[in-house]
CSV table of C-alpha atoms in Angstrom, one decimal:
chain,number,residue,atom,x,y,z
A,1,MET,CA,0.0,0.0,0.0
A,2,ASN,CA,1.5,3.3,-1.0
A,3,GLY,CA,1.9,6.3,1.3
A,4,ARG,CA,-1.1,8.2,-0.1
A,5,LYS,CA,-3.5,5.2,0.5
A,6,ARG,CA,-2.2,4.6,4.0
A,7,ALA,CA,-2.7,8.3,4.8
A,8,ALA,CA,-6.3,8.1,3.5
A,9,VAL,CA,-7.1,5.1,5.6
A,10,LYS,CA,-5.6,6.6,8.7
A,11,ALA,CA,-7.6,9.8,8.2
A,12,SER,CA,-10.9,7.9,7.7
A,13,THR,CA,-10.5,5.8,10.9
A,14,SER,CA,-9.0,8.3,13.2
A,15,ILE,CA,-11.1,9.9,16.0
A,16,VAL,CA,-10.9,13.6,16.5
A,17,HIS,CA,-10.8,14.6,20.2
A,18,VAL,CA,-12.1,18.0,21.1
A,19,PRO,CA,-10.6,19.2,24.4
A,20,ASN,CA,-13.0,20.4,27.1
A,21,GLN,CA,-16.1,19.5,25.1
A,22,GLU,CA,-18.8,16.9,25.8
A,23,ALA,CA,-19.1,13.9,23.4
A,24,LEU,CA,-21.6,14.6,20.6
A,25,VAL,CA,-25.0,13.1,21.4
A,26,LEU,CA,-27.0,12.6,18.2
A,27,PRO,CA,-30.8,13.0,18.4
A,28,CYS,CA,-32.9,9.9,18.1
A,29,ARG,CA,-34.2,10.3,14.5
A,30,ILE,CA,-37.5,8.5,15.0
A,31,LEU,CA,-38.4,11.1,17.6
A,32,GLN,CA,-37.9,13.8,15.0
A,33,LEU,CA,-40.8,12.4,12.9
A,34,PRO,CA,-44.3,13.6,13.3
A,35,ARG,CA,-46.1,11.8,16.1
A,36,ARG,CA,-48.7,10.4,13.8
A,37,THR,CA,-46.0,8.9,11.7
A,38,ILE,CA,-44.4,7.4,14.7
A,39,TYR,CA,-47.8,5.9,15.7
A,40,GLU,CA,-48.2,4.4,12.2
A,41,ILE,CA,-44.8,2.8,12.5
A,42,LEU,CA,-45.3,1.4,16.0
A,43,SER,CA,-48.9,0.2,15.3
A,44,ARG,CA,-47.6,-2.3,12.7
A,45,LEU,CA,-45.4,-4.1,15.2
A,46,PRO,CA,-46.5,-7.5,16.6
A,47,ILE,CA,-48.0,-7.1,20.1
A,48,LYS,CA,-45.2,-8.9,21.7
A,49,THR,CA,-42.6,-6.6,20.2
A,50,LEU,CA,-44.7,-3.6,20.9
A,51,PHE,CA,-45.1,-4.5,24.5
A,52,GLN,CA,-41.3,-4.8,24.8
A,53,CYS,CA,-41.0,-1.3,23.3
A,54,ARG,CA,-42.6,0.2,26.4
A,55,SER,CA,-39.2,-0.4,28.1
A,56,VAL,CA,-37.1,1.4,25.5
A,57,CYS,CA,-37.6,4.9,26.8
A,58,LYS,CA,-40.1,7.0,28.6
A,59,ARG,CA,-41.2,8.7,25.3
A,60,PHE,CA,-42.0,5.3,23.7
A,61,LEU,CA,-43.9,4.3,26.9
A,62,CYS,CA,-46.1,7.4,26.7
A,63,PHE,CA,-46.7,6.9,23.0
A,64,ILE,CA,-47.8,3.3,23.4
A,65,SER,CA,-50.0,4.3,26.4
A,66,ASP,CA,-51.8,7.0,24.5
A,67,PRO,CA,-55.5,6.1,24.0
A,68,GLU,CA,-55.4,7.4,20.5
A,69,PHE,CA,-52.5,5.0,19.7
A,70,ALA,CA,-54.5,2.1,21.3
A,71,LYS,CA,-57.3,2.8,18.8
A,72,LEU,CA,-55.0,2.8,15.9
A,73,GLN,CA,-53.1,-0.3,17.0
A,74,LEU,CA,-56.4,-2.2,17.5
A,75,SER,CA,-57.5,-1.3,14.0
A,76,LYS,CA,-54.4,-2.9,12.6
A,77,SER,CA,-54.1,-5.8,15.0
A,78,HIS,CA,-54.6,-9.4,13.6
A,79,VAL,CA,-57.0,-12.0,14.9
A,80,CYS,CA,-55.2,-14.5,17.1
A,81,ILE,CA,-56.2,-17.9,18.5
A,82,LEU,CA,-56.8,-18.0,22.3
A,83,ILE,CA,-57.3,-21.5,23.8
A,84,LYS,CA,-58.4,-22.8,27.2
A,85,THR,CA,-57.8,-26.5,27.9
A,86,LEU,CA,-60.8,-28.3,29.3
A,87,PRO,CA,-60.5,-31.1,31.9
A,88,LEU,CA,-56.9,-31.1,33.2
A,89,GLN,CA,-56.4,-29.9,36.8
A,90,ASN,CA,-55.4,-26.2,37.1
A,91,ALA,CA,-55.3,-25.9,33.3
A,92,SER,CA,-58.4,-23.8,33.2
A,93,LYS,CA,-56.6,-21.0,34.9
A,94,ARG,CA,-54.1,-20.6,32.1
A,95,LEU,CA,-54.7,-19.4,28.6
A,96,GLN,CA,-52.5,-19.6,25.5
A,97,LEU,CA,-52.5,-17.1,22.6
A,98,ALA,CA,-51.0,-17.7,19.2
A,99,HIS,CA,-50.6,-15.5,16.2
A,100,VAL,CA,-50.0,-17.5,13.0
A,101,GLU,CA,-48.7,-16.3,9.7
A,102,ALA,CA,-47.8,-18.3,6.6
A,103,ASN,CA,-44.3,-18.3,5.2
A,104,GLY,CA,-44.4,-20.4,2.1
A,105,SER,CA,-45.2,-23.9,3.2
A,106,THR,CA,-44.2,-23.2,6.8
A,107,PHE,CA,-45.8,-21.3,9.7
A,108,GLU,CA,-44.5,-18.4,11.8
A,109,VAL,CA,-46.1,-18.7,15.2
A,110,SER,CA,-45.8,-16.1,18.0
A,111,LYS,CA,-47.1,-17.3,21.3
A,112,LEU,CA,-48.0,-15.7,24.6
A,113,ASN,CA,-49.0,-17.4,27.9
A,114,PHE,CA,-51.6,-15.7,30.1
A,115,THR,CA,-51.4,-16.8,33.7
A,116,PRO,CA,-53.0,-15.7,37.0
A,117,LYS,CA,-51.3,-12.9,38.9
A,118,SER,CA,-49.5,-11.8,35.7
A,119,ASN,CA,-52.3,-11.4,33.1
A,120,LEU,CA,-55.6,-12.9,34.4
A,121,PRO,CA,-57.7,-12.9,37.6
A,122,THR,CA,-57.1,-15.9,39.8
A,123,ILE,CA,-60.3,-17.9,39.0
A,124,ASP,CA,-61.4,-21.2,37.4
A,125,ILE,CA,-62.4,-20.2,33.9
A,126,SER,CA,-65.5,-22.0,32.6
A,127,HIS,CA,-66.3,-19.8,29.6
A,128,MET,CA,-64.7,-17.0,27.6
A,129,ASN,CA,-65.3,-14.7,24.7
A,130,ALA,CA,-63.6,-11.6,23.4
A,131,CYS,CA,-64.5,-8.4,21.6
A,132,ASN,CA,-62.4,-5.4,20.3
A,133,GLY,CA,-59.3,-6.2,22.3
A,134,LEU,CA,-61.0,-7.1,25.6
A,135,LEU,CA,-61.6,-10.6,27.1
A,136,CYS,CA,-64.7,-11.6,29.0
A,137,LEU,CA,-64.3,-14.5,31.5
A,138,VAL,CA,-67.0,-16.4,33.4
A,139,GLY,CA,-66.0,-18.4,36.5
A,140,SER,CA,-67.2,-21.7,37.7
A,141,GLU,CA,-70.6,-22.5,39.1
A,142,LYS,CA,-69.5,-21.4,42.5
A,143,ASP,CA,-68.3,-18.0,41.2
A,144,TYR,CA,-71.1,-16.0,39.8
A,145,ASN,CA,-68.9,-13.0,38.9
A,146,ILE,CA,-68.1,-11.9,35.4
A,147,TYR,CA,-64.6,-10.6,34.6
A,148,VAL,CA,-63.6,-8.3,31.8
A,149,CYS,CA,-59.9,-7.9,31.3
A,150,ASN,CA,-57.1,-7.0,29.0
A,151,PRO,CA,-54.5,-9.7,29.6
A,152,ILE,CA,-51.9,-7.8,27.6
A,153,LEU,CA,-51.9,-4.9,30.1
A,154,GLY,CA,-52.7,-7.1,33.1
A,155,GLU,CA,-55.8,-5.3,34.3
A,156,PHE,CA,-59.4,-6.4,34.9
A,157,ILE,CA,-62.7,-5.4,36.5
A,158,THR,CA,-65.1,-7.7,38.4
A,159,ILE,CA,-68.8,-7.5,37.6
A,160,GLN,CA,-71.1,-8.9,40.2
A,161,PRO,CA,-74.5,-10.0,38.8
A,162,PRO,CA,-77.5,-9.1,40.9
A,163,TYR,CA,-78.9,-12.6,41.2
A,164,LYS,CA,-80.8,-12.5,44.5
A,165,ASP,CA,-81.8,-16.2,44.5
A,166,ARG,CA,-82.3,-16.2,40.7
A,167,GLN,CA,-81.0,-19.0,38.5
A,168,ARG,CA,-78.2,-18.3,36.3
A,169,GLY,CA,-79.0,-18.5,32.6
A,170,SER,CA,-77.1,-20.2,29.8
A,171,PHE,CA,-76.4,-17.1,27.6
A,172,TRP,CA,-73.8,-14.4,28.1
A,173,GLY,CA,-71.3,-12.4,26.0
A,174,LEU,CA,-69.2,-9.3,25.7
A,175,GLY,CA,-69.9,-6.8,22.9
A,176,TYR,CA,-69.2,-3.3,21.7
A,177,SER,CA,-71.5,-0.5,20.7
A,178,ALA,CA,-69.8,1.7,18.1
A,179,MET,CA,-72.7,4.1,18.3
A,180,MET,CA,-72.2,4.8,22.0
A,181,ASN,CA,-68.5,3.9,22.1
A,182,GLN,CA,-69.3,1.5,25.0
A,183,TYR,CA,-68.5,-2.1,25.9
A,184,LYS,CA,-71.4,-4.1,27.2
A,185,VAL,CA,-72.0,-7.5,28.8
A,186,LEU,CA,-75.1,-9.4,28.1
A,187,GLN,CA,-76.5,-12.3,30.2
A,188,SER,CA,-79.7,-14.3,30.7
A,189,TYR,CA,-81.3,-15.4,33.9
A,190,TYR,CA,-84.4,-17.1,35.3
A,191,PRO,CA,-86.7,-15.3,37.8
A,192,ALA,CA,-86.8,-16.3,41.4
A,193,MET,CA,-87.5,-20.0,42.2
A,194,GLU,CA,-90.8,-19.1,43.9
A,195,SER,CA,-92.1,-17.7,40.6
A,196,ASN,CA,-94.4,-19.8,38.4
A,197,ASN,CA,-93.0,-18.1,35.3
A,198,ARG,CA,-89.9,-20.1,34.2
A,199,TYR,CA,-89.1,-18.0,31.2
A,200,ALA,CA,-85.6,-16.6,30.5
A,201,MET,CA,-85.0,-12.9,31.0
A,202,ALA,CA,-82.0,-10.9,29.7
A,203,GLU,CA,-80.1,-8.0,31.2
A,204,ILE,CA,-77.2,-5.9,30.1
A,205,TYR,CA,-74.3,-4.2,31.9
A,206,THR,CA,-72.7,-1.2,30.3
A,207,ILE,CA,-69.1,-1.0,31.4
A,208,GLY,CA,-68.4,2.2,33.3
A,209,THR,CA,-71.9,2.6,34.7
A,210,GLY,CA,-71.8,0.0,37.4
A,211,THR,CA,-75.4,-1.1,37.0
A,212,TRP,CA,-77.4,-3.9,35.2
A,213,ARG,CA,-80.5,-3.1,33.2
A,214,SER,CA,-83.3,-5.5,32.3
A,215,ILE,CA,-84.1,-5.7,28.5
A,216,GLY,CA,-87.0,-8.1,28.5
A,217,SER,CA,-87.2,-11.8,27.5
A,218,ALA,CA,-84.3,-13.8,26.1
A,219,PRO,CA,-84.0,-16.8,23.9
A,220,ILE,CA,-84.4,-20.0,25.9
A,221,ASP,CA,-81.9,-21.9,23.8
A,222,THR,CA,-78.7,-23.2,25.3
A,223,VAL,CA,-76.2,-21.0,23.6
A,224,ALA,CA,-72.5,-21.8,22.8
A,225,LEU,CA,-70.8,-18.9,21.0
A,226,PRO,CA,-68.6,-19.8,18.0
A,227,PHE,CA,-64.9,-19.1,17.7
A,228,ASN,CA,-65.6,-15.6,16.3
A,229,ALA,CA,-69.1,-14.5,17.0
A,230,PHE,CA,-68.9,-10.6,16.9
A,231,LEU,CA,-69.6,-8.8,13.6
A,232,ASN,CA,-71.3,-5.5,12.7
A,233,GLY,CA,-72.0,-4.7,16.3
A,234,ALA,CA,-73.8,-8.0,17.1
A,235,LEU,CA,-73.2,-11.5,18.4
A,236,HIS,CA,-74.2,-14.4,16.2
A,237,TRP,CA,-74.9,-18.0,17.2
A,238,PHE,CA,-76.9,-21.2,16.4
A,239,PRO,CA,-79.3,-22.5,19.1
A,240,CYS,CA,-78.0,-25.7,20.6
A,241,THR,CA,-81.4,-27.3,21.1
A,242,PRO,CA,-83.5,-28.3,18.1
A,243,ASN,CA,-86.7,-26.4,18.4
A,244,GLY,CA,-87.5,-25.4,14.8
A,245,SER,CA,-86.7,-21.8,15.5
A,246,GLU,CA,-84.9,-19.5,13.1
A,247,PHE,CA,-81.5,-20.7,12.0
A,248,ILE,CA,-79.2,-17.8,12.9
A,249,HIS,CA,-79.8,-15.8,16.1
A,250,THR,CA,-78.2,-12.4,16.8
A,251,PHE,CA,-78.0,-9.7,19.5
A,252,ASP,CA,-77.3,-6.1,18.5
A,253,PHE,CA,-75.4,-4.1,21.1
A,254,ASP,CA,-76.5,-0.7,19.6
A,255,SER,CA,-80.2,-1.4,19.7
A,256,GLU,CA,-79.9,-3.9,22.6
A,257,LYS,CA,-82.4,-6.3,20.8
A,258,PHE,CA,-82.4,-9.9,19.8
A,259,GLY,CA,-82.9,-10.8,16.2
A,260,THR,CA,-82.4,-13.3,13.4
A,261,LEU,CA,-80.7,-13.5,10.1
A,262,PRO,CA,-81.9,-15.6,7.0
A,263,PRO,CA,-79.9,-18.6,5.9
A,264,PRO,CA,-79.1,-19.3,2.2
A,265,ASP,CA,-82.0,-20.3,0.0
A,266,HIS,CA,-81.1,-23.9,-0.3
A,267,PHE,CA,-81.5,-24.5,3.4
A,268,ARG,CA,-84.8,-26.3,4.1
A,269,GLU,CA,-87.2,-25.8,7.0
A,270,THR,CA,-86.3,-29.3,8.3
A,271,ASP,CA,-82.6,-28.3,8.5
A,272,LYS,CA,-83.4,-25.9,11.3
A,273,LYS,CA,-84.0,-28.9,13.6
A,274,PHE,CA,-80.4,-30.1,13.2
A,275,THR,CA,-78.3,-27.1,14.2
A,276,ASN,CA,-75.9,-29.5,15.9
A,277,TYR,CA,-74.6,-30.2,12.4
A,278,SER,CA,-74.0,-26.6,11.6
A,279,ARG,CA,-71.3,-24.0,12.3
A,280,ILE,CA,-71.4,-20.2,12.1
A,281,GLY,CA,-68.8,-17.5,12.6
A,282,VAL,CA,-66.8,-14.7,11.1
A,283,LEU,CA,-64.2,-15.2,8.4
A,284,GLY,CA,-62.4,-12.5,6.5
A,285,GLY,CA,-64.8,-9.8,7.9
A,286,CYS,CA,-67.9,-11.7,6.7
A,287,LEU,CA,-70.5,-13.9,8.3
A,288,PHE,CA,-70.2,-17.6,7.3
A,289,MET,CA,-72.1,-20.8,8.0
A,290,ILE,CA,-71.6,-24.5,7.4
A,291,TYR,CA,-74.0,-27.4,7.3
A,292,PHE,CA,-72.4,-30.8,7.5
A,293,THR,CA,-74.3,-33.2,5.3
A,294,ASN,CA,-71.4,-35.3,4.0
A,295,SER,CA,-68.5,-36.9,5.8
A,296,THR,CA,-66.0,-36.3,3.0
A,297,ARG,CA,-66.6,-32.6,2.2
A,298,PHE,CA,-68.5,-29.5,3.2
A,299,ASP,CA,-69.2,-26.0,1.8
A,300,ILE,CA,-68.5,-22.7,3.5
A,301,TRP,CA,-71.3,-20.2,2.7
A,302,VAL,CA,-70.4,-16.5,3.1
A,303,MET,CA,-72.8,-13.5,3.5
A,304,LYS,CA,-71.0,-10.8,1.4
A,305,ASP,CA,-73.6,-8.1,2.2
A,306,TYR,CA,-74.5,-8.3,5.9
A,307,GLY,CA,-78.2,-8.8,6.4
A,308,VAL,CA,-79.0,-9.4,2.8
A,309,LYS,CA,-80.2,-13.0,2.1
A,310,GLU,CA,-79.5,-12.8,-1.6
A,311,SER,CA,-75.8,-12.1,-0.8
A,312,TRP,CA,-75.0,-15.6,0.4
A,313,ILE,CA,-72.5,-17.3,-1.8
A,314,LYS,CA,-70.6,-20.6,-1.7
A,315,GLN,CA,-67.1,-19.3,-1.3
A,316,PHE,CA,-65.1,-22.4,-0.2
A,317,VAL,CA,-65.4,-26.1,-0.9
A,318,ILE,CA,-63.5,-28.2,1.7
A,319,GLU,CA,-62.7,-31.7,0.3
A,320,ASN,CA,-60.6,-34.7,1.3
A,321,LEU,CA,-61.5,-34.6,4.9
A,322,TYR,CA,-59.8,-36.7,7.6
A,323,PRO,CA,-61.3,-40.2,8.0
A,324,LYS,CA,-64.0,-40.1,10.6
A,325,GLN,CA,-62.9,-40.5,14.2
A,326,GLY,CA,-66.4,-40.8,15.6
A,327,SER,CA,-70.0,-40.8,14.5
A,328,TRP,CA,-69.3,-37.3,13.0
A,329,ASP,CA,-66.4,-34.9,12.7
A,330,PHE,CA,-66.7,-31.2,12.9
A,331,TYR,CA,-64.5,-28.4,11.4
A,332,GLU,CA,-64.8,-24.8,12.4
A,333,PRO,CA,-62.9,-22.2,10.2
A,334,MET,CA,-61.0,-19.7,12.3
A,335,VAL,CA,-58.5,-17.6,10.2
A,336,VAL,CA,-57.6,-17.2,6.5
A,337,LEU,CA,-53.8,-16.9,6.3
A,338,ASN,CA,-52.0,-14.5,3.9
A,339,ASN,CA,-51.3,-17.4,1.5
A,340,GLY,CA,-55.0,-18.3,1.3
A,341,GLU,CA,-54.8,-21.4,3.5
A,342,ILE,CA,-57.6,-21.8,6.1
A,343,LEU,CA,-56.9,-22.7,9.8
A,344,MET,CA,-59.7,-24.7,11.3
A,345,LEU,CA,-60.6,-26.1,14.6
A,346,PHE,CA,-61.0,-29.9,14.3
A,347,ASN,CA,-63.2,-31.7,16.9
A,348,ASN,CA,-62.0,-29.2,19.6
A,349,ASP,CA,-58.7,-31.1,20.0
A,350,ALA,CA,-56.5,-29.9,17.1
A,351,VAL,CA,-55.9,-27.1,14.7
A,352,VAL,CA,-55.6,-28.2,11.1
A,353,CYS,CA,-54.8,-26.2,7.9
A,354,TYR,CA,-56.6,-26.6,4.5
A,355,ASN,CA,-54.8,-25.8,1.3
A,356,GLN,CA,-57.3,-24.6,-1.3
A,357,LYS,CA,-55.0,-25.2,-4.2
A,358,ARG,CA,-53.9,-28.7,-3.3
A,359,LYS,CA,-57.3,-29.5,-1.7
A,360,ASN,CA,-55.8,-31.3,1.3
A,361,LEU,CA,-55.6,-31.0,5.0
A,362,ARG,CA,-52.4,-31.0,7.1
A,363,GLY,CA,-52.0,-31.0,10.8
A,364,THR,CA,-50.3,-28.3,12.9
A,365,LYS,CA,-48.6,-28.4,16.3
A,366,PHE,CA,-49.4,-24.9,17.5
A,367,PHE,CA,-50.9,-26.1,20.7
A,368,ARG,CA,-49.5,-29.2,22.4
A,369,THR,CA,-52.3,-30.1,24.7
A,370,ARG,CA,-53.2,-33.5,26.1
A,371,SER,CA,-57.0,-32.9,26.1
A,372,GLN,CA,-59.7,-31.0,24.2
A,373,PHE,CA,-59.8,-27.2,24.4
A,374,ASP,CA,-62.0,-24.3,23.7
A,375,ALA,CA,-60.8,-21.6,21.3
A,376,THR,CA,-61.9,-18.1,20.8
A,377,ALA,CA,-60.9,-15.2,18.5
A,378,PHE,CA,-58.9,-12.6,20.4
A,379,THR,CA,-57.4,-9.4,18.9
A,380,PRO,CA,-54.5,-8.3,21.2
A,381,SER,CA,-54.7,-4.6,22.0
A,382,LEU,CA,-53.5,-1.9,24.3
A,383,VAL,CA,-57.0,-0.7,25.1
A,384,SER,CA,-56.9,0.2,28.8
A,385,LEU,CA,-59.8,-0.3,31.1
A,386,ASN,CA,-58.8,3.1,32.6
A,387,ASN,CA,-60.3,4.6,29.5
A,388,VAL,CA,-63.3,2.4,28.9
A,389,ALA,CA,-64.3,1.6,32.4
A,390,LYS,CA,-64.1,5.0,34.2
A,391,GLY,CA,-65.7,4.8,37.6
A,392,GLU,CA,-65.1,1.0,37.9
A,393,GLN,CA,-62.7,-0.5,40.4
A,394,ILE,CA,-59.9,-1.7,38.2
A,395,SER,CA,-57.5,-4.4,39.5
A,396,ARG,CA,-53.9,-4.4,38.3
A,397,MET,CA,-51.4,-7.2,38.2
A,398,GLN,CA,-48.2,-6.8,40.1
A,399,GLY,CA,-45.5,-5.5,37.8
A,400,THR,CA,-47.6,-3.1,35.8
A,401,LYS,CA,-47.8,-0.3,38.4
A,402,ASP,CA,-44.4,1.1,37.6
A,403,TYR,CA,-45.5,1.7,34.0
A,404,ASP,CA,-48.6,3.5,35.2
A,405,LYS,CA,-46.5,5.7,37.5
A,406,LEU,CA,-44.2,6.7,34.6
A,407,CYS,CA,-47.1,7.5,32.3
A,408,THR,CA,-48.8,9.8,34.8
A,409,GLU,CA,-45.6,11.8,35.5
A,410,GLU,CA,-45.2,15.1,33.8
A,411,PHE,CA,-42.1,15.3,31.6
A,412,GLN,CA,-40.5,17.2,28.8
A,413,ASP,CA,-37.7,16.3,26.4
A,414,CYS,CA,-34.8,18.3,24.9
A,415,ALA,CA,-36.0,19.8,21.6
A,416,ASP,CA,-32.7,18.8,20.0
A,417,CYS,CA,-31.4,15.5,21.2
A,418,GLY,CA,-34.6,14.2,22.9
A,419,ALA,CA,-33.0,13.7,26.3
A,420,LEU,CA,-35.3,13.8,29.3
A,421,LEU,CA,-35.2,17.1,31.1
A,422,VAL,CA,-35.4,17.4,34.8
A,423,ASN,CA,-38.3,19.4,36.3
A,424,PRO,CA,-39.6,20.8,32.9
A,425,SER,CA,-41.8,23.8,32.8
A,426,CYS,CA,-44.7,22.1,31.0
A,427,SER,CA,-46.0,18.6,30.5
A,428,PHE,CA,-46.3,16.6,27.4
A,429,PRO,CA,-49.6,17.6,25.6
A,430,ALA,CA,-52.4,15.3,24.5
A,431,PHE,CA,-52.5,13.9,21.0
A,432,GLY,CA,-54.5,15.9,18.4
A,433,VAL,CA,-52.2,17.8,16.1
A,434,PRO,CA,-53.6,17.6,12.6
A,435,TYR,CA,-51.5,15.6,10.2
A,436,GLY,CA,-49.5,17.9,7.9
A,437,ALA,CA,-50.4,21.0,9.8
A,438,VAL,CA,-46.8,21.7,10.8
A,439,THR,CA,-43.5,20.5,9.6
A,440,TYR,CA,-41.1,20.7,12.5
A,441,HIS,CA,-41.0,18.0,15.1
A,442,ALA,CA,-40.7,20.5,18.0
A,443,ASN,CA,-44.0,22.0,17.0
A,444,LEU,CA,-45.7,18.6,16.4
A,445,TYR,CA,-44.8,17.6,19.9
A,446,ALA,CA,-45.9,21.0,21.1
A,447,ARG,CA,-42.5,21.4,22.8
A,448,ASN,CA,-40.9,24.7,23.4
A,449,SER,CA,-37.8,25.0,21.3
A,450,GLU,CA,-36.1,26.8,24.2
A,451,ASN,CA,-36.4,23.6,26.3
A,452,ARG,CA,-32.9,22.2,25.6
A,453,CYS,CA,-30.5,20.3,27.7
A,454,THR,CA,-27.2,21.9,28.9
A,455,ALA,CA,-25.1,19.9,26.5
A,456,CYS,CA,-27.1,21.1,23.4
A,457,ILE,CA,-27.1,24.7,24.7
A,458,ASN,CA,-23.3,24.7,25.1
A,459,ARG,CA,-22.7,23.1,21.7
A,460,GLY,CA,-25.1,25.4,20.0
A,461,VAL,CA,-26.8,22.7,18.0
A,462,ALA,CA,-28.5,23.8,14.9
A,463,PRO,CA,-32.3,24.0,14.8
A,464,PRO,CA,-34.1,20.6,14.1
A,465,LYS,CA,-34.6,19.7,10.4
A,466,SER,CA,-38.0,19.3,8.9
A,467,PHE,CA,-39.7,16.0,8.3
A,468,LEU,CA,-39.2,16.4,4.5
A,469,THR,CA,-35.5,16.9,5.0
A,470,LEU,CA,-35.2,13.8,7.2
A,471,TRP,CA,-37.2,11.8,4.6
A,472,ASN,CA,-34.7,12.6,1.9
A,473,MET,CA,-31.6,11.8,4.1
């Protein structure tokens, strides 16, 4: 190597020491972006990664704890599979969550375990369903309480039904009213034992009010909600007892009324008596139903235009089923993967995958359980009960209180390097700056450009660059 090249290499690798001057602290570039842009970036992260990001810095913690960010993240979150094993001792207190994505012919599975004292109330869980990022749990026969929780954040509320010697009904469920922006719990009950009227009644609890309201009579059917029952503001189910009633039952949380939906035209009146051979649910944002009439194949009918009978179409044909294990096998579609394959619950003891192109089934090993299990659709979210259950007594798991303390403290950052300032003069403002209204990150954050750390003041750092400039760098 000649002298000129050696000099060039030496110059490029040498470190220039500036006497009596602090080391240069570069600003965190992501914090120089508009807050809405930061929210868009963070909202696309998996919930497991996003939860870990809360520990990166205080600014990230407050971003992720913002109710506006929680709404954005919920709108982009994917449906996951939440399971509860059935008969094993102590297994009903622990839940498993799995998010599945297809990567060619393989699966990418991200799992979370929800346990008492960390994510869930310490109860024996008999039933569960979920809606809009919250989970509803019903205890055993000895525990008449209903629990609404967010296992991601480790918080829950306890709802005590006003039974007063009444008999507990067989129907309940959590829903969301978009019209009122409220979560509601529905349940059925039977009047006092001394009464001669043994008809089922229904009542509803609006989270945040602390009171139950009677809404009249309820279907007397024994109800088992499907994997994904909530669509268009309503729960959907088939009656478990053959009584010749309407095929598809609903409950609308906006109007707080029970209703029905028409099945496809080819379903006969006699088919309504055999709802045990049917399945219903939500797939790809549409209502679907299945009627098992053949042991080797079945059709998945989808209602493309909600509430319109003529919009039912036969969208999927599932063939080459597994050989029968019993008198009849049942498949319940759960999720359509990004490669078009369909994950299905098989006889409540396995998750199988159907390839539409090859027309075959293959097993999966997402959940290694030694018994049957219940599965429900759960969309992980950062929706806090502090925002949707104001006035309720919210229980928090140990380990989450430090995050709450940090979120409630007032703070301010250096307008240049983003370092946390001690005893700032003003607190961080609420979200609400219109997108594109301003260009400089100090203005977007509503930070005073004079709030700068001592190091940046001594160095005389140049004013922050605009978002457009950063984009082109």
